PDB file of C-alpha atoms in Angstrom:
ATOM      1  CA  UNK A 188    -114.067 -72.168  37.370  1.00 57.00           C
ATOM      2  CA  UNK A 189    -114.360 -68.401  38.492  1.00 77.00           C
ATOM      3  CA  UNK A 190    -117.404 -66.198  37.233  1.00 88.00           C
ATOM      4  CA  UNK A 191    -115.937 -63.722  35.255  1.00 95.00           C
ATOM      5  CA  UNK A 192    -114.994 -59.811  36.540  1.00 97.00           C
ATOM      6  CA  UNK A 193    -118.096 -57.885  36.231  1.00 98.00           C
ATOM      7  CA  UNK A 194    -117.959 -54.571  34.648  1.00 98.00           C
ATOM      8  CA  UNK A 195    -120.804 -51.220  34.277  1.00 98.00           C
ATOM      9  CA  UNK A 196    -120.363 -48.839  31.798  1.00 98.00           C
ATOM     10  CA  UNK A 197    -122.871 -45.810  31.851  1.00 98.00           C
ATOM     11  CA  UNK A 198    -123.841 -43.830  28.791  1.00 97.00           C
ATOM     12  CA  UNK A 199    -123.015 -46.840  26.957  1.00 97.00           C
ATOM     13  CA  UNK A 200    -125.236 -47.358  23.849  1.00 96.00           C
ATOM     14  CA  UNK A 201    -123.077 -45.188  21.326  1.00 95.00           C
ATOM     15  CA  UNK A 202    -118.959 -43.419  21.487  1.00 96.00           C
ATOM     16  CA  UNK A 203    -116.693 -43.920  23.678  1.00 97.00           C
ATOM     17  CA  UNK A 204    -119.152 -45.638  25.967  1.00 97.00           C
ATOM     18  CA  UNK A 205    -119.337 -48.331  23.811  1.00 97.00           C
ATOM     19  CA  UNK A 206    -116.362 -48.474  22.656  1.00 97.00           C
ATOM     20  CA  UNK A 207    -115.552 -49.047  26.283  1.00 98.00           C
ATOM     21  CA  UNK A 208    -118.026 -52.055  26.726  1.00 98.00           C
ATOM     22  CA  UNK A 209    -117.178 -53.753  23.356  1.00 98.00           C
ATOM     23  CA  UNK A 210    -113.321 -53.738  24.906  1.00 98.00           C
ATOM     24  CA  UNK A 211    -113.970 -55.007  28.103  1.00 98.00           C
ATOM     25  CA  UNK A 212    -116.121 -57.731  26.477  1.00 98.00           C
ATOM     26  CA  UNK A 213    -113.251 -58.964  24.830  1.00 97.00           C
ATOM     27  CA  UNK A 214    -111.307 -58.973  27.833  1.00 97.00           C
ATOM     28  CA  UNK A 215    -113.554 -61.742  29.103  1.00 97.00           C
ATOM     29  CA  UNK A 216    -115.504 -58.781  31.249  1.00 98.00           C
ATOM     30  CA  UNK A 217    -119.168 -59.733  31.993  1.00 98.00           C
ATOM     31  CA  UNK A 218    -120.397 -56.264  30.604  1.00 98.00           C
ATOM     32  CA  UNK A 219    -124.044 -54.441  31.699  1.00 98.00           C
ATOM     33  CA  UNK A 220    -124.330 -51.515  29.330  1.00 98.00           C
ATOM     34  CA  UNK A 221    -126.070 -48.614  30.996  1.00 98.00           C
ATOM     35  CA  UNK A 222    -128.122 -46.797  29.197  1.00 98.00           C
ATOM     36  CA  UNK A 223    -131.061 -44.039  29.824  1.00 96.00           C
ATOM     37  CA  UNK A 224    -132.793 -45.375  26.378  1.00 96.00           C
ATOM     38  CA  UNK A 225    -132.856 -49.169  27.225  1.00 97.00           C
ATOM     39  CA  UNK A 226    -134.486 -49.482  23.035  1.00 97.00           C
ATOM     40  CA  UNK A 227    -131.599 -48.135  22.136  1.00 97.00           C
ATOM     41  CA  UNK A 228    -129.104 -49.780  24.645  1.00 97.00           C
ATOM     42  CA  UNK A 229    -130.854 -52.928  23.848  1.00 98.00           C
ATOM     43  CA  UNK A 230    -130.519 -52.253  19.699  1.00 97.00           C
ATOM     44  CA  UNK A 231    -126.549 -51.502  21.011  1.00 98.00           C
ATOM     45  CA  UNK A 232    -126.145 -55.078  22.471  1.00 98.00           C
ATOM     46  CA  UNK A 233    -127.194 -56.965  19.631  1.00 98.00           C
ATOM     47  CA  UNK A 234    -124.942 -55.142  17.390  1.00 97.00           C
ATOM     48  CA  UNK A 235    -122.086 -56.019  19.306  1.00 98.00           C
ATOM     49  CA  UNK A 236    -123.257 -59.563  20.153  1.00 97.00           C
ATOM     50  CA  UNK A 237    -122.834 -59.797  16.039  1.00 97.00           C
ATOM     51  CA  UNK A 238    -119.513 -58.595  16.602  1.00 95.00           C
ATOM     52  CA  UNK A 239    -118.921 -61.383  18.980  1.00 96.00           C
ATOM     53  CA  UNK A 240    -118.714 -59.369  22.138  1.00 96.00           C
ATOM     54  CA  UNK A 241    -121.779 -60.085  23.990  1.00 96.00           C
ATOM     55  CA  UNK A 242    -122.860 -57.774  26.480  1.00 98.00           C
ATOM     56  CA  UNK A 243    -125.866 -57.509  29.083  1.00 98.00           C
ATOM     57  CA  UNK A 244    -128.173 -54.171  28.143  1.00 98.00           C
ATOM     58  CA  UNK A 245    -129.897 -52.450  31.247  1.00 98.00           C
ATOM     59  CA  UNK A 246    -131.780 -49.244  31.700  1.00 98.00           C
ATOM     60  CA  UNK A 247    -130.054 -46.750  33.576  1.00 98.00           C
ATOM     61  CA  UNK A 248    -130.192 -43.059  34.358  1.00 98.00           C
ATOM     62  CA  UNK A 249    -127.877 -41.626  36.603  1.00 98.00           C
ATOM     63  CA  UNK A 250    -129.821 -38.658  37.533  1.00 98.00           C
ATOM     64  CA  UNK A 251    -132.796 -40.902  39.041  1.00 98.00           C
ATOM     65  CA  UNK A 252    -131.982 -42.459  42.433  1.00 98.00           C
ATOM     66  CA  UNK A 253    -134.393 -45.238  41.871  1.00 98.00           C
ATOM     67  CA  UNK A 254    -132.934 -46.259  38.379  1.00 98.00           C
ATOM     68  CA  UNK A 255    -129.564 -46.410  40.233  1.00 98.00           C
ATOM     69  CA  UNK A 256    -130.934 -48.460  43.112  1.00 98.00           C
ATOM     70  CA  UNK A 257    -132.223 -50.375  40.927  1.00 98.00           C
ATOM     71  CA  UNK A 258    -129.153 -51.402  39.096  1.00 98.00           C
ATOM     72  CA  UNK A 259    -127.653 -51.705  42.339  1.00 98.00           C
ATOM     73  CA  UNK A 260    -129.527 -54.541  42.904  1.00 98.00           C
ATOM     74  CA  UNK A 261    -129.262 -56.611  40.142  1.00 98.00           C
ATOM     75  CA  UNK A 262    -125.854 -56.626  39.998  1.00 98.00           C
ATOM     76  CA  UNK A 263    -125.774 -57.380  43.614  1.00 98.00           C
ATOM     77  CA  UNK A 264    -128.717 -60.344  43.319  1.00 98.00           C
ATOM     78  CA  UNK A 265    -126.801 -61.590  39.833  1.00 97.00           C
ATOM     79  CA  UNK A 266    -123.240 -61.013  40.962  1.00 97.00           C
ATOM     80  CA  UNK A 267    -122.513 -60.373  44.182  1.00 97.00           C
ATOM     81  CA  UNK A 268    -119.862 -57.672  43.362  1.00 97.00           C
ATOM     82  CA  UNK A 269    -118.736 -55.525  40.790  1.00 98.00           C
ATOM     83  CA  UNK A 270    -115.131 -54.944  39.280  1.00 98.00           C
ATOM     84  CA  UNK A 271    -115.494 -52.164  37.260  1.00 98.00           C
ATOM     85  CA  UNK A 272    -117.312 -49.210  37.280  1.00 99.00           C
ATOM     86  CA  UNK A 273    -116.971 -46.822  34.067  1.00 98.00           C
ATOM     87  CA  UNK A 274    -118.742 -43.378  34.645  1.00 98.00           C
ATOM     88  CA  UNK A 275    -118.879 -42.291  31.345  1.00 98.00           C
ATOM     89  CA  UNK A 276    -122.474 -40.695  30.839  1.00 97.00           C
ATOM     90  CA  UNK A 277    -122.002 -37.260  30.247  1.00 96.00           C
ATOM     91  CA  UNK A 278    -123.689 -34.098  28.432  1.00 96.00           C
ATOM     92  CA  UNK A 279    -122.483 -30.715  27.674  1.00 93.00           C
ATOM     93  CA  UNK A 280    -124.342 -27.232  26.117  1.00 91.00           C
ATOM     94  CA  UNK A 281    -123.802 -25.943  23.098  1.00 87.00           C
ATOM     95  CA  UNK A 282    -124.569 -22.433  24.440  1.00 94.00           C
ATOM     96  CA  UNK A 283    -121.957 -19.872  24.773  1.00 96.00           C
ATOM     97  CA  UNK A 284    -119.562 -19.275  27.672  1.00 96.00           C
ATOM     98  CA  UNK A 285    -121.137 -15.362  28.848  1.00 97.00           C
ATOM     99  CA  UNK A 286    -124.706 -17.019  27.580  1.00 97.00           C
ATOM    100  CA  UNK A 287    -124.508 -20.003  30.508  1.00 97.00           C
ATOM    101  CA  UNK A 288    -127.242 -20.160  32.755  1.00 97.00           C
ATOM    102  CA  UNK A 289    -127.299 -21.427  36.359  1.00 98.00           C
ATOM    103  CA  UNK A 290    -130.062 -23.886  35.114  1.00 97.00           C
ATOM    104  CA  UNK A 291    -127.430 -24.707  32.052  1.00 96.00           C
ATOM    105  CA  UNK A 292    -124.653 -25.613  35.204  1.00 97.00           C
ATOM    106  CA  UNK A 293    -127.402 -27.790  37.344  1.00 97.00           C
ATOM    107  CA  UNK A 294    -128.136 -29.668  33.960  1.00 96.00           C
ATOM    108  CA  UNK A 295    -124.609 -30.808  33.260  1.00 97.00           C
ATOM    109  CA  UNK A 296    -123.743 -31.059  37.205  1.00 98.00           C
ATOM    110  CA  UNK A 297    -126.714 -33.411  37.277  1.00 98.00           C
ATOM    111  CA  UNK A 298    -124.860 -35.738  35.224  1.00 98.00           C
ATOM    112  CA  UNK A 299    -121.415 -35.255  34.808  1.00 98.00           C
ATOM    113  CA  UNK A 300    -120.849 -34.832  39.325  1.00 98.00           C
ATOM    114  CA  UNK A 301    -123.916 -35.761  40.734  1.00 98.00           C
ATOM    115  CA  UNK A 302    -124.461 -39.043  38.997  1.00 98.00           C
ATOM    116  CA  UNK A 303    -121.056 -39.996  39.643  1.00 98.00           C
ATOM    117  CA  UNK A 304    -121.409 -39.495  43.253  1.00 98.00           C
ATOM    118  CA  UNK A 305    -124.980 -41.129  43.120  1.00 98.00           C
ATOM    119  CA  UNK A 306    -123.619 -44.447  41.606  1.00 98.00           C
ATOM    120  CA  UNK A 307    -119.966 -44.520  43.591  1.00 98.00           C
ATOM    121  CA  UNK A 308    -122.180 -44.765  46.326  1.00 98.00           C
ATOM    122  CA  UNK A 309    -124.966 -47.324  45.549  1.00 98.00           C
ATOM    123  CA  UNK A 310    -121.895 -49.504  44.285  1.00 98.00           C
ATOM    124  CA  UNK A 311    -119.476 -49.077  46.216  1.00 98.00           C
ATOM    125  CA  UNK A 312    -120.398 -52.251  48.787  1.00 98.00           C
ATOM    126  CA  UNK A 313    -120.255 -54.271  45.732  1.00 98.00           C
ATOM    127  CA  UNK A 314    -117.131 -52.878  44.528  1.00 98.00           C
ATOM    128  CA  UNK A 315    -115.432 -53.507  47.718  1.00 98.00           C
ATOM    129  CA  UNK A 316    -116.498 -57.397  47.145  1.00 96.00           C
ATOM    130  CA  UNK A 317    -114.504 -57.148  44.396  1.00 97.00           C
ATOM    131  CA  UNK A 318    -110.765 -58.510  44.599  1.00 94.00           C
ATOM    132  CA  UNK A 319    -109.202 -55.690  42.472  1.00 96.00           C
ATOM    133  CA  UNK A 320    -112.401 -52.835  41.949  1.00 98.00           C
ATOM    134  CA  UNK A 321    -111.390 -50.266  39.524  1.00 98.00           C
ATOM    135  CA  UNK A 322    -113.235 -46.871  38.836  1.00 99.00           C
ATOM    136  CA  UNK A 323    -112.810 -45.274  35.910  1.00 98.00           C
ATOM    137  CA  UNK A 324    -114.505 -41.434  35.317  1.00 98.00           C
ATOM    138  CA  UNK A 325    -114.487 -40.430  31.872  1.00 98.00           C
ATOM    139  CA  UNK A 326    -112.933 -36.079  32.439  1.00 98.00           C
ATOM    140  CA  UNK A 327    -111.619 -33.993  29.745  1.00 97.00           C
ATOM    141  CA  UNK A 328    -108.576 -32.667  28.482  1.00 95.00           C
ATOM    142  CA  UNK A 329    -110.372 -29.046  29.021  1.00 95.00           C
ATOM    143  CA  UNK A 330    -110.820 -29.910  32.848  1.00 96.00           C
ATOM    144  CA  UNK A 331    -107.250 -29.091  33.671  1.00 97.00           C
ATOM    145  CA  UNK A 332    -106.611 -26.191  35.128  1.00 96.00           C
ATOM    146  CA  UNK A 333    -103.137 -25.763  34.808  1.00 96.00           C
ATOM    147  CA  UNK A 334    -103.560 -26.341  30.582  1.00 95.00           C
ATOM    148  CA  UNK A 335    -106.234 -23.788  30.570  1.00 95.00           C
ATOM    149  CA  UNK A 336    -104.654 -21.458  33.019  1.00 94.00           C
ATOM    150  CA  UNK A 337    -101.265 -21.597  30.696  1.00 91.00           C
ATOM    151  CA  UNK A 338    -103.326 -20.412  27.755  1.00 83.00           C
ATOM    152  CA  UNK A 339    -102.590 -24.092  25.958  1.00 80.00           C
ATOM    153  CA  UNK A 340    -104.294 -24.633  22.952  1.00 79.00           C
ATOM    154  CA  UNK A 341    -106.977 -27.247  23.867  1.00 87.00           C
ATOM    155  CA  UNK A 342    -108.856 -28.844  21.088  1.00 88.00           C
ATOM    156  CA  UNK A 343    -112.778 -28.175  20.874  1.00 86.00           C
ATOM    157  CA  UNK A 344    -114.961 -25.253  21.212  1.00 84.00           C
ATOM    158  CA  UNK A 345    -113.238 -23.005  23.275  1.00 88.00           C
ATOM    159  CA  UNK A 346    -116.499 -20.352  23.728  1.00 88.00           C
ATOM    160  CA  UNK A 347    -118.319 -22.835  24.688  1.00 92.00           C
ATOM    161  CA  UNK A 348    -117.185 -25.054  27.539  1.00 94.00           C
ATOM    162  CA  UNK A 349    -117.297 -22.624  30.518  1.00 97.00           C
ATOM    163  CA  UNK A 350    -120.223 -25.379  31.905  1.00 97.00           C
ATOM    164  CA  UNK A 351    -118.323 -28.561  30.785  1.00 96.00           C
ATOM    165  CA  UNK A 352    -115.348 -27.803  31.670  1.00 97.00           C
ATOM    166  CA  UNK A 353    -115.981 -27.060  34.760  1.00 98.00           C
ATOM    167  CA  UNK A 354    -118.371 -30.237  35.791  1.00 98.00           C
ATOM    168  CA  UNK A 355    -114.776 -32.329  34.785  1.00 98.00           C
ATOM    169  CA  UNK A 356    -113.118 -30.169  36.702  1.00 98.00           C
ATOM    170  CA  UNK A 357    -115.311 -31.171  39.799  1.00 98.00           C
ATOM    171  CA  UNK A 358    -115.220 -34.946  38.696  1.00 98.00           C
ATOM    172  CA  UNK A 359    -111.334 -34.110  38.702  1.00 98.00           C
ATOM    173  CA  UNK A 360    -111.699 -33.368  42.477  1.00 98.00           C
ATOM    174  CA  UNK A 361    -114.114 -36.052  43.206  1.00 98.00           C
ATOM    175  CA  UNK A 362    -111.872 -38.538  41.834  1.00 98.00           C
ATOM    176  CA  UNK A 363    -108.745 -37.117  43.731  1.00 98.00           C
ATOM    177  CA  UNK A 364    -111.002 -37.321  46.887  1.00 98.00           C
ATOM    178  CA  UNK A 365    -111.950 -40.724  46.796  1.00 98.00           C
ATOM    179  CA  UNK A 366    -108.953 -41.681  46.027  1.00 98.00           C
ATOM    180  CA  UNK A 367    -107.827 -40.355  49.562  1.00 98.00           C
ATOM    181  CA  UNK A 368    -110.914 -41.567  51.368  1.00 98.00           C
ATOM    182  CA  UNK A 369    -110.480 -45.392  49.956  1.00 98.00           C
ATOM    183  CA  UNK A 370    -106.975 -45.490  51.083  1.00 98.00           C
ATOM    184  CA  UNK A 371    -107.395 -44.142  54.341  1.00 98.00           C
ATOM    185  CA  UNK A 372    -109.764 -47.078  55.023  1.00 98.00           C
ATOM    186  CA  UNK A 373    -108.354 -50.674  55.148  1.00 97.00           C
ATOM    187  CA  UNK A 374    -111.369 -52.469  53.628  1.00 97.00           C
ATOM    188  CA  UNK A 375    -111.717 -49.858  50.742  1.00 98.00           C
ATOM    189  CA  UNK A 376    -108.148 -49.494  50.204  1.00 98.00           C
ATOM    190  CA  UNK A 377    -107.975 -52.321  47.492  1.00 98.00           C
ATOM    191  CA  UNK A 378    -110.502 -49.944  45.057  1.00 98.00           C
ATOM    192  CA  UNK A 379    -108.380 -47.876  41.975  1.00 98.00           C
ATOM    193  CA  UNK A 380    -110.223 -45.103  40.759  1.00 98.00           C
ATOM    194  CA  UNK A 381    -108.345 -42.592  38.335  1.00 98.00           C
ATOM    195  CA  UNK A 382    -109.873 -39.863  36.004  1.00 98.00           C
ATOM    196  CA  UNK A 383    -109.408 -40.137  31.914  1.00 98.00           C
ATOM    197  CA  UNK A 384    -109.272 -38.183  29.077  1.00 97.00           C
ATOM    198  CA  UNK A 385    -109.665 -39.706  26.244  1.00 95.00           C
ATOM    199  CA  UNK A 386    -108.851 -36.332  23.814  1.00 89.00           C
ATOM    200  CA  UNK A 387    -110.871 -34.475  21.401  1.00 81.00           C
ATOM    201  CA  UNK A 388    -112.727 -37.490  20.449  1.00 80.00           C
ATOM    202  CA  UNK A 389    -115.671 -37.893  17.279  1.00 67.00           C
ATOM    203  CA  UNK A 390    -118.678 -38.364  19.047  1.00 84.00           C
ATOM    204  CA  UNK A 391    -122.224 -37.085  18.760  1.00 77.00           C
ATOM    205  CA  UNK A 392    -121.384 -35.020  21.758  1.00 74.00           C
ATOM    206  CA  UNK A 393    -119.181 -33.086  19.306  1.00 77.00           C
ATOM    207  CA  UNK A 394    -121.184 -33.354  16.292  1.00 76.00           C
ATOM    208  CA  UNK A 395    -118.024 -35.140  15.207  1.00 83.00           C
ATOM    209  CA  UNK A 396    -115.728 -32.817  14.594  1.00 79.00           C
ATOM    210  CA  UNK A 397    -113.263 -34.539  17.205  1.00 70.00           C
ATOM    211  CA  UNK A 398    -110.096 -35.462  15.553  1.00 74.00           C
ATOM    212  CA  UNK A 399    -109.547 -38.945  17.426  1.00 90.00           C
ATOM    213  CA  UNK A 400    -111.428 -41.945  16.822  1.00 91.00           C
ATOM    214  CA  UNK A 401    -113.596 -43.886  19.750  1.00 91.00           C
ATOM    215  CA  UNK A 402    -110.973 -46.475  19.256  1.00 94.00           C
ATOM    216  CA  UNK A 403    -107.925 -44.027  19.956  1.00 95.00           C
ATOM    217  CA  UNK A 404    -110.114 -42.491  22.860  1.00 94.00           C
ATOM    218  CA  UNK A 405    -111.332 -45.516  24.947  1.00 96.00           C
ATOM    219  CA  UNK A 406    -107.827 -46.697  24.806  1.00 97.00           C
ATOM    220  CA  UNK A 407    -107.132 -44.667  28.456  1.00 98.00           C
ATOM    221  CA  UNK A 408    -110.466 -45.678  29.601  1.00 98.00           C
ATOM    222  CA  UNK A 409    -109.924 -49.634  29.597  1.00 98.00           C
ATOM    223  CA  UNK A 410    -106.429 -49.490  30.258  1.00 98.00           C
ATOM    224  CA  UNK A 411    -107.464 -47.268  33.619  1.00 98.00           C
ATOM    225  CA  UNK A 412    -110.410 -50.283  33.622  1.00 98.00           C
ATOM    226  CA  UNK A 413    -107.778 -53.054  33.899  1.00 98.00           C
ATOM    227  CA  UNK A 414    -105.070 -52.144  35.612  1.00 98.00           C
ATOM    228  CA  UNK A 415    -102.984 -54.341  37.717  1.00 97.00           C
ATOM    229  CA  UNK A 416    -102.240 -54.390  41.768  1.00 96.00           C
ATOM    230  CA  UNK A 417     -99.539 -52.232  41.365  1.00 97.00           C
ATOM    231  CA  UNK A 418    -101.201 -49.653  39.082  1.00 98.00           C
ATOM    232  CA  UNK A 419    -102.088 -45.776  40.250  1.00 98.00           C
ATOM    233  CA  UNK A 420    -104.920 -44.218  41.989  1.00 98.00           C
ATOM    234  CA  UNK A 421    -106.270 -41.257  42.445  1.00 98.00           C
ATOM    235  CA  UNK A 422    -104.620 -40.187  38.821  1.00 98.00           C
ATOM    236  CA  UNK A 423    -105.349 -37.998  36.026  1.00 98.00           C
ATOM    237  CA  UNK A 424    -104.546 -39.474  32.541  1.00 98.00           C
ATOM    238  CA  UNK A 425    -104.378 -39.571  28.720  1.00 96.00           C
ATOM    239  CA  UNK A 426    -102.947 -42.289  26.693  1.00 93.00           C
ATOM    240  CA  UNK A 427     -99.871 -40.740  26.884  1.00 94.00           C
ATOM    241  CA  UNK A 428     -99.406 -40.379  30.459  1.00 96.00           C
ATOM    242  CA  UNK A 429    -100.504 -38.277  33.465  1.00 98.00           C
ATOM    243  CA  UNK A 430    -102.064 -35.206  32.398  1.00 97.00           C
ATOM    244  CA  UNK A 431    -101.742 -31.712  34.573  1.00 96.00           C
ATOM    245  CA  UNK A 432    -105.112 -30.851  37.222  1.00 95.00           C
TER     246      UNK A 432
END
């Protein structure tokens, strides 16, 4: 018998994050569930283990090279290759748009960009193992630039996203990018990655005020997670279809 797909999911040990993992567990995924607090990624694990989907807890911070390596290589010394990657850590500020700080911006680019690009490229020769690698980077809704530039109504805090929205907005172009780069190179051409949104979503990001469950939200994610040969790339999506840049 085949070992089963492999899949990471970062910022995992609460919301959509493990929402995310608990789906993919009960798609037969082998699941590591990142996770900067490994107590509570470990308290996480058992929790779903009760609800009979198992998962594997490690420590991971996607703003520390060395944390990254290291998951790198266990996946690599227990795998061999990796079919999914989620990147769904994220943070945002609850300061005000014409408040923001240039330290405020490095905080969120730290995570929401720069850890992306950190772990695409620590996994990516374990990805390309893979026989159908998907990559999956959890955007926003308030990302889009043509929404916002129409004036649309976009759910959440509009006076105080100017940071947020703008680190998806870079994760929008990262994702667009590799896209581009993986198909313009035959070995890496086999690797999916699209961007999701999973909507104004209850989470303690929010305080909870979203108006979708993690249920209704992580729907995009694992469907982006599991799509088949002839699925998209290099794709910006809700869970009702493409969504605008």
């Amino acid at each position: 018998m085949s070992a089963p797909p492999v899949a990471l999911v970062t910022g995992a040990n609460k919301g959509l994050g493990r929402e995310t993992a608990r789906r993919l567990a009960h798609h037969g995924y082998t699941v590591l569930l990142g996770s900067r607090d490994f107590g509570r990624g470990l308290e996480t694990a058992r929790r779903l283990a009760d609800e009979g989907a198992p998962v594997v807890p490690v420590e991971l911070d996607v703003t520390e090279p060395a944390s990254v390596a290291s998951v790198a290589d266990r996946v690599r010394r227990d795998h061999g290759r990796l079919q999914v990657l989620v990147n769904n850590a994220g943070v945002t500020t609850g300061t005000r748009n014409l408040a923001t700080t240039v330290t405020d911006m490095r905080d969120l680019f730290e995570v929401n960009v720069f850890g992306v690009v950190g772990l695409v490229r620590a996994l990516l020769p374990l990805l390309r193992e893979a026989r159908a690698p998907r990559i999956v980077n959890v955007s926003s809704t308030t990302a889009s630039l043509a929404l916002t530039g129409d004036g649309r109504a976009i759910p959440g805090e509009t006076d105080r996203r100017l940071a947020y929205a703008s680190s998806k907005a870079a994760l929008n172009m990262l994702t667009l990018q590799y896209a581009r780069a993986f198909q313009a190179d035959p070995a890496l051409a086999h690797i999916k990655i699209n961007a999701a949104s999973p909507g104004f979503t209850a989470t303690d990001m929010n305080g909870h005020r979203g108006t979708r469950t993690v249920a209704e939200g992580a729907r995009i994610i694992v469907e982006l997670a599991t799509l088949p040969d002839d699925g998209p790339t290099g794709g910006f999506f809700h869970d009702e279809g493409p969504l605008p840049w």
